[in-house]
């Protein structure tokens, strides 16, 4: 299985245009793209072990077939084991933009509120929003920066594809995951009560890219 | 279906060894080429060979059949054991299909206990029904709660009814006419029937209330979602009659059984049935209030609720005794009659939520709490809240305590009906009285047509601010986002109304924009609530975000207090004027009472304008503060205290930053400025108060010119002022009706604790700074008060 996972896989390039976009390096770990169905079992195995929500094979295929470039796997170079993966997608989201306020030049400080020009409303827009569906790292390989590296890479790709923000859900009790994402600048956007099948609550986190 | 490249076969192409009567042991045919040809003919639009009765979704579902995680009908065999034995927990445990829904009492799979039911069984079945009811009210769907009781299924109830109905045969009907009714069945059977009927009746009632109130947006947990047929009651009042008959039958039986072992069981059944009956009567009544008898009906409902609560409380020790001596046979009966998996086939082939029931004691205590909520959240509010200020104060705890969905639905259902608030008060009148309470709007303004028009315009937004408090805390924040836009737009209209009124009234005095001030102050309250909820829900949770939140709240509360001070000034000026006039012209100004002779003059002139009638000056201008004045004063003091608390916390955080104990984060993909902008995006559209930018925040929180000592002292002073304001408010609170308090006594103590604790930790910070230490452990504690953190330094 491990051999299948590493055959004919393209390892992510290390010589990227700038340091910011360079894939982070973790000793003995290479990061590879998802390329075909032969890798799906590795992804399913990792995710099923760690995440409480059950997913069918169709859910995995929905992500992986439509957005293969948003699935990145971490492979141990010495053993060939797939030890981590991240799976994402991109959706179109309708966002109500804030009203355009009058600029300073258009305002006269002595005008009464009634005389000030009214704000111009802007119609709702469709924007690309990334979504991180699954992130899993084998227990034996944790605390080495693999999760952080996977998230960084998938965020980079989502930004490169024009996303304005990225969302995900994580269990309220999962402090480790929240800390990981908050270090990237994700903030808690909403509390989702009884979101998971085990009746636990979740936070929806969101990161807004700088534009 | 795509055109197939597979050649049609009439059997002639088959190898000789394979005939039409195909024998399994005959040679196999290699169909690889055939399959490859078929697969290559498939397209994205037509992804599989299918028929009308079997499509892609069916094939996907079929592949998940018997998958332990995905197939909702894969149930661990140990969970279905009737006889309790050691359960297996390993992942290789055998999975089986859950039992189907019963087809009647004599179900072919497993007949439901009936002939063998004892009084003890009936008592525990009644208790389990209460647990199901509690689960339903806590948010489970009907398939996860009510209909896990096998007796509650329609066919079983019909069966029970048939067996227990004394009038089914002609002889029995004759006896009923002769008024010699016979009771069929045993007491245990009748009790189970009554208890289950009540469970189903309450389920339908609760569902109806919640759907009509329309504040619950999650899945419809009604029976129609899952195509469960509900037992049709033969007549109006059927359930109540059955239950009342059974209760009196039990009471009669109890008198005969002095020292009988079953006394506890009988009493437990009686109390449980009475509790459910009282709850049903109260909720039914509160769900259809109307007409002139509202207060009587609510008072009667309140009595029923109190009775229900008492009965449930009384049942707790009895069930505790029964549980101690519960026999194994009862446990078997319960496992045969309650099955959490029976409805699995109804939820489709998908993973299902874990069904969890509280244990009996927890469920009963939770049920007692929910029933009590109906009293103080619904009945008391309808009966006592007679002004807008009091409605807000009484509804605030409903919001902050996250009352049960049934309670909040009943409150919303009754908030505005028959075109009146709580079916009793005109909303425009209430708004005017409230504005007068805060700032004294003169008659010359109140009685103008423009005022009428604007008040009518205000009704919906004001109603929304009340309804907001009936939503759960999470939904309130989302809804506030929308409401802020509405209130921001109202500001323009308020200003126009003020200007028009000023001109129409012919007044030469300075413009007092009463409506503008009122709209702005309400807008600021909503904004403050928005930020506050972010802290309470822990959406804003780290040091940096909390600093910003409290900084913004300091600004909002200061703006709100400015508006309130303006209103208080108007009122004070008006009072002074009235009393000056009274001293100068005592004969002509009566200060609020009608003149003799029936003709009303001066400030008591009753306007004939529609909707403005009865809006006369009352004793709201008397020198002696009224009870409502004191209530508003207490609210004002707490707002001020909270402002200083926010200020103190901000300075505390800044001190920590200056001491190097907290550091600002920087990010690869985003920035603190972007986060700030997005966090406060709902405020961008609001002109007053003006939106504060991230630069404003940086400047406003820049205390670099202050030394660490001065900053710590300033923070400590803020906590000190907050504490003294709280103490001041506490003195006034003792004079007030507890139901009208703007803040509960418990919360006051919490706020005090936060002030004191933060002051103590500030001293700790001082010590650390003097000692040159920069690595103390920092903890943000929201346990003392969910809106104001205690910053603990280890």
JSON list of C-alpha atoms in Angstrom, two decimals, chain B residues 482-582:
[
{"chain": "B", "resi": 482, "resn": "UNK", "atom": "CA", "xyz": [-29.38, 42.14, 10.06]},
{"chain": "B", "resi": 483, "resn": "UNK", "atom": "CA", "xyz": [-31.09, 44.30, 12.67]},
{"chain": "B", "resi": 484, "resn": "UNK", "atom": "CA", "xyz": [-28.23, 46.76, 12.83]},
{"chain": "B", "resi": 485, "resn": "UNK", "atom": "CA", "xyz": [-28.88, 47.64, 9.22]},
{"chain": "B", "resi": 486, "resn": "UNK", "atom": "CA", "xyz": [-32.57, 48.33, 9.96]},
{"chain": "B", "resi": 487, "resn": "UNK", "atom": "CA", "xyz": [-31.81, 50.56, 12.95]},
{"chain": "B", "resi": 488, "resn": "UNK", "atom": "CA", "xyz": [-29.12, 52.41, 11.09]},
{"chain": "B", "resi": 489, "resn": "UNK", "atom": "CA", "xyz": [-31.64, 53.28, 8.37]},
{"chain": "B", "resi": 490, "resn": "UNK", "atom": "CA", "xyz": [-34.10, 54.44, 11.04]},
{"chain": "B", "resi": 491, "resn": "UNK", "atom": "CA", "xyz": [-31.73, 57.16, 12.18]},
{"chain": "B", "resi": 492, "resn": "UNK", "atom": "CA", "xyz": [-32.44, 59.27, 9.10]},
{"chain": "B", "resi": 493, "resn": "UNK", "atom": "CA", "xyz": [-36.16, 58.90, 9.54]},
{"chain": "B", "resi": 494, "resn": "UNK", "atom": "CA", "xyz": [-35.90, 59.78, 13.21]},
{"chain": "B", "resi": 495, "resn": "UNK", "atom": "CA", "xyz": [-34.02, 62.95, 12.42]},
{"chain": "B", "resi": 496, "resn": "UNK", "atom": "CA", "xyz": [-36.59, 63.99, 9.85]},
{"chain": "B", "resi": 497, "resn": "UNK", "atom": "CA", "xyz": [-39.39, 63.30, 12.35]},
{"chain": "B", "resi": 498, "resn": "UNK", "atom": "CA", "xyz": [-37.61, 65.42, 14.96]},
{"chain": "B", "resi": 499, "resn": "UNK", "atom": "CA", "xyz": [-37.10, 68.31, 12.56]},
{"chain": "B", "resi": 500, "resn": "UNK", "atom": "CA", "xyz": [-40.68, 68.17, 11.34]},
{"chain": "B", "resi": 501, "resn": "UNK", "atom": "CA", "xyz": [-42.05, 68.00, 14.85]},
{"chain": "B", "resi": 502, "resn": "UNK", "atom": "CA", "xyz": [-39.92, 70.91, 15.93]},
{"chain": "B", "resi": 503, "resn": "UNK", "atom": "CA", "xyz": [-41.28, 73.02, 13.10]},
{"chain": "B", "resi": 504, "resn": "UNK", "atom": "CA", "xyz": [-44.87, 71.87, 13.48]},
{"chain": "B", "resi": 505, "resn": "UNK", "atom": "CA", "xyz": [-44.92, 72.43, 17.22]},
{"chain": "B", "resi": 506, "resn": "UNK", "atom": "CA", "xyz": [-43.94, 76.06, 16.68]},
{"chain": "B", "resi": 507, "resn": "UNK", "atom": "CA", "xyz": [-41.50, 75.83, 19.50]},
{"chain": "B", "resi": 508, "resn": "UNK", "atom": "CA", "xyz": [-38.82, 78.49, 19.67]},
{"chain": "B", "resi": 509, "resn": "UNK", "atom": "CA", "xyz": [-36.65, 76.57, 22.05]},
{"chain": "B", "resi": 510, "resn": "UNK", "atom": "CA", "xyz": [-33.65, 74.52, 21.03]},
{"chain": "B", "resi": 511, "resn": "UNK", "atom": "CA", "xyz": [-34.39, 71.36, 19.06]},
{"chain": "B", "resi": 512, "resn": "UNK", "atom": "CA", "xyz": [-34.53, 68.30, 21.31]},
{"chain": "B", "resi": 513, "resn": "UNK", "atom": "CA", "xyz": [-34.19, 65.34, 18.93]},
{"chain": "B", "resi": 514, "resn": "UNK", "atom": "CA", "xyz": [-36.00, 62.82, 21.12]},
{"chain": "B", "resi": 515, "resn": "UNK", "atom": "CA", "xyz": [-36.53, 60.24, 18.43]},
{"chain": "B", "resi": 516, "resn": "UNK", "atom": "CA", "xyz": [-33.00, 60.47, 17.10]},
{"chain": "B", "resi": 517, "resn": "UNK", "atom": "CA", "xyz": [-31.56, 60.04, 20.56]},
{"chain": "B", "resi": 518, "resn": "UNK", "atom": "CA", "xyz": [-33.83, 57.09, 21.21]},
{"chain": "B", "resi": 519, "resn": "UNK", "atom": "CA", "xyz": [-32.96, 55.39, 17.92]},
{"chain": "B", "resi": 520, "resn": "UNK", "atom": "CA", "xyz": [-29.25, 56.02, 18.36]},
{"chain": "B", "resi": 521, "resn": "UNK", "atom": "CA", "xyz": [-29.24, 54.69, 21.92]},
{"chain": "B", "resi": 522, "resn": "UNK", "atom": "CA", "xyz": [-31.07, 51.53, 20.83]},
{"chain": "B", "resi": 523, "resn": "UNK", "atom": "CA", "xyz": [-28.63, 51.07, 17.96]},
{"chain": "B", "resi": 524, "resn": "UNK", "atom": "CA", "xyz": [-25.68, 51.37, 20.32]},
{"chain": "B", "resi": 525, "resn": "UNK", "atom": "CA", "xyz": [-27.23, 48.83, 22.68]},
{"chain": "B", "resi": 526, "resn": "UNK", "atom": "CA", "xyz": [-27.54, 46.37, 19.81]},
{"chain": "B", "resi": 527, "resn": "UNK", "atom": "CA", "xyz": [-23.94, 46.97, 18.79]},
{"chain": "B", "resi": 528, "resn": "UNK", "atom": "CA", "xyz": [-22.75, 46.45, 22.34]},
{"chain": "B", "resi": 529, "resn": "UNK", "atom": "CA", "xyz": [-24.82, 43.27, 22.53]},
{"chain": "B", "resi": 530, "resn": "UNK", "atom": "CA", "xyz": [-23.16, 42.03, 19.33]},
{"chain": "B", "resi": 531, "resn": "UNK", "atom": "CA", "xyz": [-19.66, 42.43, 20.71]},
{"chain": "B", "resi": 532, "resn": "UNK", "atom": "CA", "xyz": [-20.72, 41.11, 24.11]},
{"chain": "B", "resi": 533, "resn": "UNK", "atom": "CA", "xyz": [-22.13, 37.94, 22.55]},
{"chain": "B", "resi": 534, "resn": "UNK", "atom": "CA", "xyz": [-18.90, 37.40, 20.69]},
{"chain": "B", "resi": 535, "resn": "UNK", "atom": "CA", "xyz": [-17.12, 37.29, 24.03]},
{"chain": "B", "resi": 536, "resn": "UNK", "atom": "CA", "xyz": [-19.76, 35.12, 25.71]},
{"chain": "B", "resi": 537, "resn": "UNK", "atom": "CA", "xyz": [-19.75, 32.54, 22.90]},
{"chain": "B", "resi": 538, "resn": "UNK", "atom": "CA", "xyz": [-15.94, 32.58, 23.04]},
{"chain": "B", "resi": 539, "resn": "UNK", "atom": "CA", "xyz": [-15.72, 33.59, 19.42]},
{"chain": "B", "resi": 540, "resn": "UNK", "atom": "CA", "xyz": [-13.40, 36.33, 20.62]},
{"chain": "B", "resi": 541, "resn": "UNK", "atom": "CA", "xyz": [-11.11, 34.37, 22.85]},
{"chain": "B", "resi": 542, "resn": "UNK", "atom": "CA", "xyz": [-7.44, 35.30, 22.82]},
{"chain": "B", "resi": 543, "resn": "UNK", "atom": "CA", "xyz": [-5.75, 38.29, 24.43]},
{"chain": "B", "resi": 544, "resn": "UNK", "atom": "CA", "xyz": [-5.55, 40.33, 21.27]},
{"chain": "B", "resi": 545, "resn": "UNK", "atom": "CA", "xyz": [-9.19, 39.83, 20.27]},
{"chain": "B", "resi": 546, "resn": "UNK", "atom": "CA", "xyz": [-10.45, 40.43, 23.78]},
{"chain": "B", "resi": 547, "resn": "UNK", "atom": "CA", "xyz": [-8.47, 43.66, 24.04]},
{"chain": "B", "resi": 548, "resn": "UNK", "atom": "CA", "xyz": [-10.15, 44.89, 20.88]},
{"chain": "B", "resi": 549, "resn": "UNK", "atom": "CA", "xyz": [-13.58, 43.70, 22.07]},
{"chain": "B", "resi": 550, "resn": "UNK", "atom": "CA", "xyz": [-13.36, 45.49, 25.40]},
{"chain": "B", "resi": 551, "resn": "UNK", "atom": "CA", "xyz": [-11.85, 48.57, 23.81]},
{"chain": "B", "resi": 552, "resn": "UNK", "atom": "CA", "xyz": [-14.76, 48.79, 21.39]},
{"chain": "B", "resi": 553, "resn": "UNK", "atom": "CA", "xyz": [-17.25, 48.13, 24.19]},
{"chain": "B", "resi": 554, "resn": "UNK", "atom": "CA", "xyz": [-15.71, 50.93, 26.23]},
{"chain": "B", "resi": 555, "resn": "UNK", "atom": "CA", "xyz": [-16.38, 53.26, 23.31]},
{"chain": "B", "resi": 556, "resn": "UNK", "atom": "CA", "xyz": [-19.91, 51.95, 22.74]},
{"chain": "B", "resi": 557, "resn": "UNK", "atom": "CA", "xyz": [-20.90, 52.12, 26.39]},
{"chain": "B", "resi": 558, "resn": "UNK", "atom": "CA", "xyz": [-19.48, 55.62, 26.66]},
{"chain": "B", "resi": 559, "resn": "UNK", "atom": "CA", "xyz": [-21.54, 56.66, 23.61]},
{"chain": "B", "resi": 560, "resn": "UNK", "atom": "CA", "xyz": [-24.62, 55.02, 25.08]},
{"chain": "B", "resi": 561, "resn": "UNK", "atom": "CA", "xyz": [-24.15, 56.78, 28.38]},
{"chain": "B", "resi": 562, "resn": "UNK", "atom": "CA", "xyz": [-23.79, 60.07, 26.53]},
{"chain": "B", "resi": 563, "resn": "UNK", "atom": "CA", "xyz": [-27.14, 59.50, 24.85]},
{"chain": "B", "resi": 564, "resn": "UNK", "atom": "CA", "xyz": [-28.74, 58.50, 28.13]},
{"chain": "B", "resi": 565, "resn": "UNK", "atom": "CA", "xyz": [-27.31, 61.57, 29.80]},
{"chain": "B", "resi": 566, "resn": "UNK", "atom": "CA", "xyz": [-28.87, 63.70, 27.09]},
{"chain": "B", "resi": 567, "resn": "UNK", "atom": "CA", "xyz": [-32.23, 62.08, 27.75]},
{"chain": "B", "resi": 568, "resn": "UNK", "atom": "CA", "xyz": [-31.85, 62.52, 31.49]},
{"chain": "B", "resi": 569, "resn": "UNK", "atom": "CA", "xyz": [-30.99, 66.15, 30.97]},
{"chain": "B", "resi": 570, "resn": "UNK", "atom": "CA", "xyz": [-34.15, 66.70, 28.91]},
{"chain": "B", "resi": 571, "resn": "UNK", "atom": "CA", "xyz": [-36.17, 65.10, 31.66]},
{"chain": "B", "resi": 572, "resn": "UNK", "atom": "CA", "xyz": [-34.48, 67.09, 34.39]},
{"chain": "B", "resi": 573, "resn": "UNK", "atom": "CA", "xyz": [-35.03, 70.34, 32.48]},
{"chain": "B", "resi": 574, "resn": "UNK", "atom": "CA", "xyz": [-38.69, 69.46, 31.99]},
{"chain": "B", "resi": 575, "resn": "UNK", "atom": "CA", "xyz": [-39.12, 68.65, 35.68]},
{"chain": "B", "resi": 576, "resn": "UNK", "atom": "CA", "xyz": [-37.53, 71.91, 36.70]},
{"chain": "B", "resi": 577, "resn": "UNK", "atom": "CA", "xyz": [-39.78, 73.80, 34.32]},
{"chain": "B", "resi": 578, "resn": "UNK", "atom": "CA", "xyz": [-42.92, 72.07, 35.59]},
{"chain": "B", "resi": 579, "resn": "UNK", "atom": "CA", "xyz": [-42.08, 72.80, 39.19]},
{"chain": "B", "resi": 580, "resn": "UNK", "atom": "CA", "xyz": [-41.11, 76.34, 38.49]},
{"chain": "B", "resi": 581, "resn": "UNK", "atom": "CA", "xyz": [-44.45, 76.81, 36.77]},
{"chain": "B", "resi": 582, "resn": "UNK", "atom": "CA", "xyz": [-46.19, 75.11, 39.67]}
]
